[in-house]
Amino acid sequence: MTSESVQDAESGVVPDVVALAKVVAKLRAENERLEHLASTTAVLERAKGVVMARSGCSTTAAYEELTRRARDSGRTLTEECWIALGDLPRGRAVPTARKALDGDGTRCTRGTAPDAGRGTRTGEDVLGGLGRALAGVTSLRELAERLLDHLAGPPVAADAVMIFLRTADGALELGGHAGTGATVAAQWAFVPPVGGIAALDVVRTGEAVWLEDPERDARRYHLIGEPARRWPTRAWLPVITGGTVTAALGVLRAVDAPFDPAVRELLRAVARLCAGGMRMCDAPPARPLARQADLVQAVFDALPGSAALLTPLRSPAGEVEDFRIDAAAPGSVDVAGRRAHQLVGLRVLECYPTMASATAWRGYLETLRTGRPYESEPFSYEEVVAGVRHRSVFSVRAAKLGDSLVVTWISHDTTARQRDLLSDLQRLGDLGWTDWNLATDTVTWSPQVHDILDRDRTLGPMTLEELQRHLLPEDLPSYARAVRSLLDDGTPLDHPFRITTTRGVKHLRVVAEAVPDAQGTPVEVHGVIQDLTARRRAELALRESQQAVMDQRDVLQAERLVAARLQHALLPLPGQSLILADLRVDVAYLPSHDDLSVGGDWYSAVEMPDGCVLFAVGDVAGHGIDAVATMAQLRFTAKGMVFTGSSLTGALQRLNTLLLHTPDGHGTATMVLGRYDPTERCLTWAQAGHMPPLLVRRGKPEYLTPPEGILLGATLRPSYREATCRIEPGDHLLLYTDGLVERPGEHLDDGLDRLTDTVRATYAAGGTGARDALLARLLPDEQRDDVCLLDIHLPPDSAQA
């Protein structure tokens, strides 16, 4: 913990003190081994006492009975002792790890989980280590801490442990806890015999309660801890001694998942082991000031840093012989690395023998006598543990609390820490410091400067003249002027420059200031040199990337302009409705909001020589000039084929072949191709992988069933079929491209449903504004694709030809 330093031959302290420290370290290790052996022996002796009380046999007969039971059931002797102590059911063995409970020479340090860090632990591993750890417990608080040590890892993953004892009036008293914190422990220190408490239900019924749904459980029980989601899953298990439920063991987890059957069985076995451990806790007499230690520990649990409660141990004459550590803050750590509850129960002079002659020890005694706080200056302390020296620098403060001391301490090694921080700063910042004594003309560098300048450290620092010879010629004049201003006028220097090294050119920055004498003449220069090579390279790469982006944007904008003009020339948009035969056709074409791409959407609506009307809507995959060129090729070729007598399916067959065999073809395209006969008022149509037309009749929208057809350019042997649809007066037939319905990350069916819903709302009232209202409602603010729409309408007053 804290003390004056143990000095050796180097520091001038008596060598006998160092030798004494080594002997005490060896004795302490041997004492720990004997304590473990004694605690294990205590389990056996108490189990023999239980057997003797029940059967009235002798000590030898009780030992033979326990040995026979262990042999017949295949258990270890220690395991059989725990069964006798905890009154476990005879038919169920505790599945412990045999070697761990029987003692194989491996010693488990008290307060640590022996299997931690060895990979996935099984239930046998947990119970094996727990069986050994519980052998030495002396209080319920220590019992709870040992339970949490061994249940915190897999497979249980416990976050806190609570042990409630049943009182004579049916209430509960918190006997031990770990991991809950001081606030929760204080709130639940006493539980009256009321309803809605899971632990009370456990001791009343003797059945385990598994809480695995916080919302559902909160309607039935008062859940410990706020908010309730802090521990989503909790297990409350009965602890049975002498055939009676005397306590409830709570295991609280931050894991939001149910307890699987293996974990439930493991926790039941832990509760049975806990029963034996509780009976061991009542053997030693209660320690003096235990209540005060518990209260102080509750305060310590909420404090940072290192703090401990020291209780004086007095001789029969009343003299202080030693101090015992009865409470310790969670962040406490001593020079040997012992932490928190590992310190509790230790004696100061046993662990830190040189304290007896130290100034801090006298300060402790003075504070205990007068009540005045003691505070030490920082001092060095050394302890020998297992032959290894541990040294650090401490400062301590002690204050009186009742008949005890509250001691806090800080570990700090100022020189080493500052040196480490400075080294880390230079390494992380790619910089180093330099001093130049103008009177002696000597230069001093930090090690990092040698690395920055790629200079062998054995050569020492360079003078300013030598450094200037490494500068690039174009940087030398400005650098020389800046240095001259620094030396003549004391003007602070902050200047970038470049040097040549064995690894190439480096970009550096020097920041320096002059220290003047009483007359104002500079006598020293303190500076920092920073390596900016990586930053400059990144800046150059960024500028090159930005320039490349700007050049590419200019190319795309030029291509956009050419493609837009070509599209406008090839696909003129009418300024008003088209009257074709007895139909009124409204056309809408809306380009995307992306000003760098022009799509391949297109339409055609033209009256043929025989009086029929040809309709076509298509979409070429991709954007740009290639898409516009392919669009023009398909539009004019399709119209020419149908005009010269080709069938709709035949035209699609030939267009597919055209796409497949055109050099530098654009790939694929979709299309709807239809011929309207005004004499029959019948539309014959075919499609190549395109969206189905939408027929609106008497305000009700319905998609036409598409005939067989695959997109153009997909296969050498496509198959296409035709379908027919009669057009009645008042009908609207909508032909459109996918930009009207598709949205990123959305299924196509959702877009088609949205189109029918919008059409139903906008076309129900009729009128000429239905198309514009439809587009206004459907198109998003950020339109990502071109939209082409044909609204083919047969007026209601049209007479049959």
XYZ file of C-alpha atoms in Angstrom, residues 11 15 20 34 66-67 86 100 103 131 134 166 246 264 297 301 375 385 433 579 614 630 667 694 699 738 800:
27
model
C 20.317 3.990 -1.887
C 20.791 -4.291 3.807
C 13.764 -8.873 6.017
C -1.528 -22.937 4.776
C -18.273 -39.658 4.535
C -15.572 -41.639 2.757
C -25.659 -27.906 2.649
C -10.519 -28.936 -8.512
C -7.044 -30.887 -4.365
C -16.035 -25.117 -4.450
C -16.051 -21.011 -0.805
C -35.079 -14.916 5.992
C -33.369 -19.930 4.937
C -30.558 -23.199 -14.834
C -17.503 -0.005 2.073
C -18.099 1.579 -3.727
C -0.691 14.062 4.615
C 7.356 -10.043 -3.977
C 12.485 19.596 -30.054
C -55.504 14.240 -82.077
C -49.073 3.374 -83.859
C -29.806 3.499 -79.184
C -27.156 -3.695 -74.395
C -52.952 0.871 -67.182
C -62.575 5.976 -62.818
C -40.300 2.728 -65.080
C -68.799 5.015 -83.652
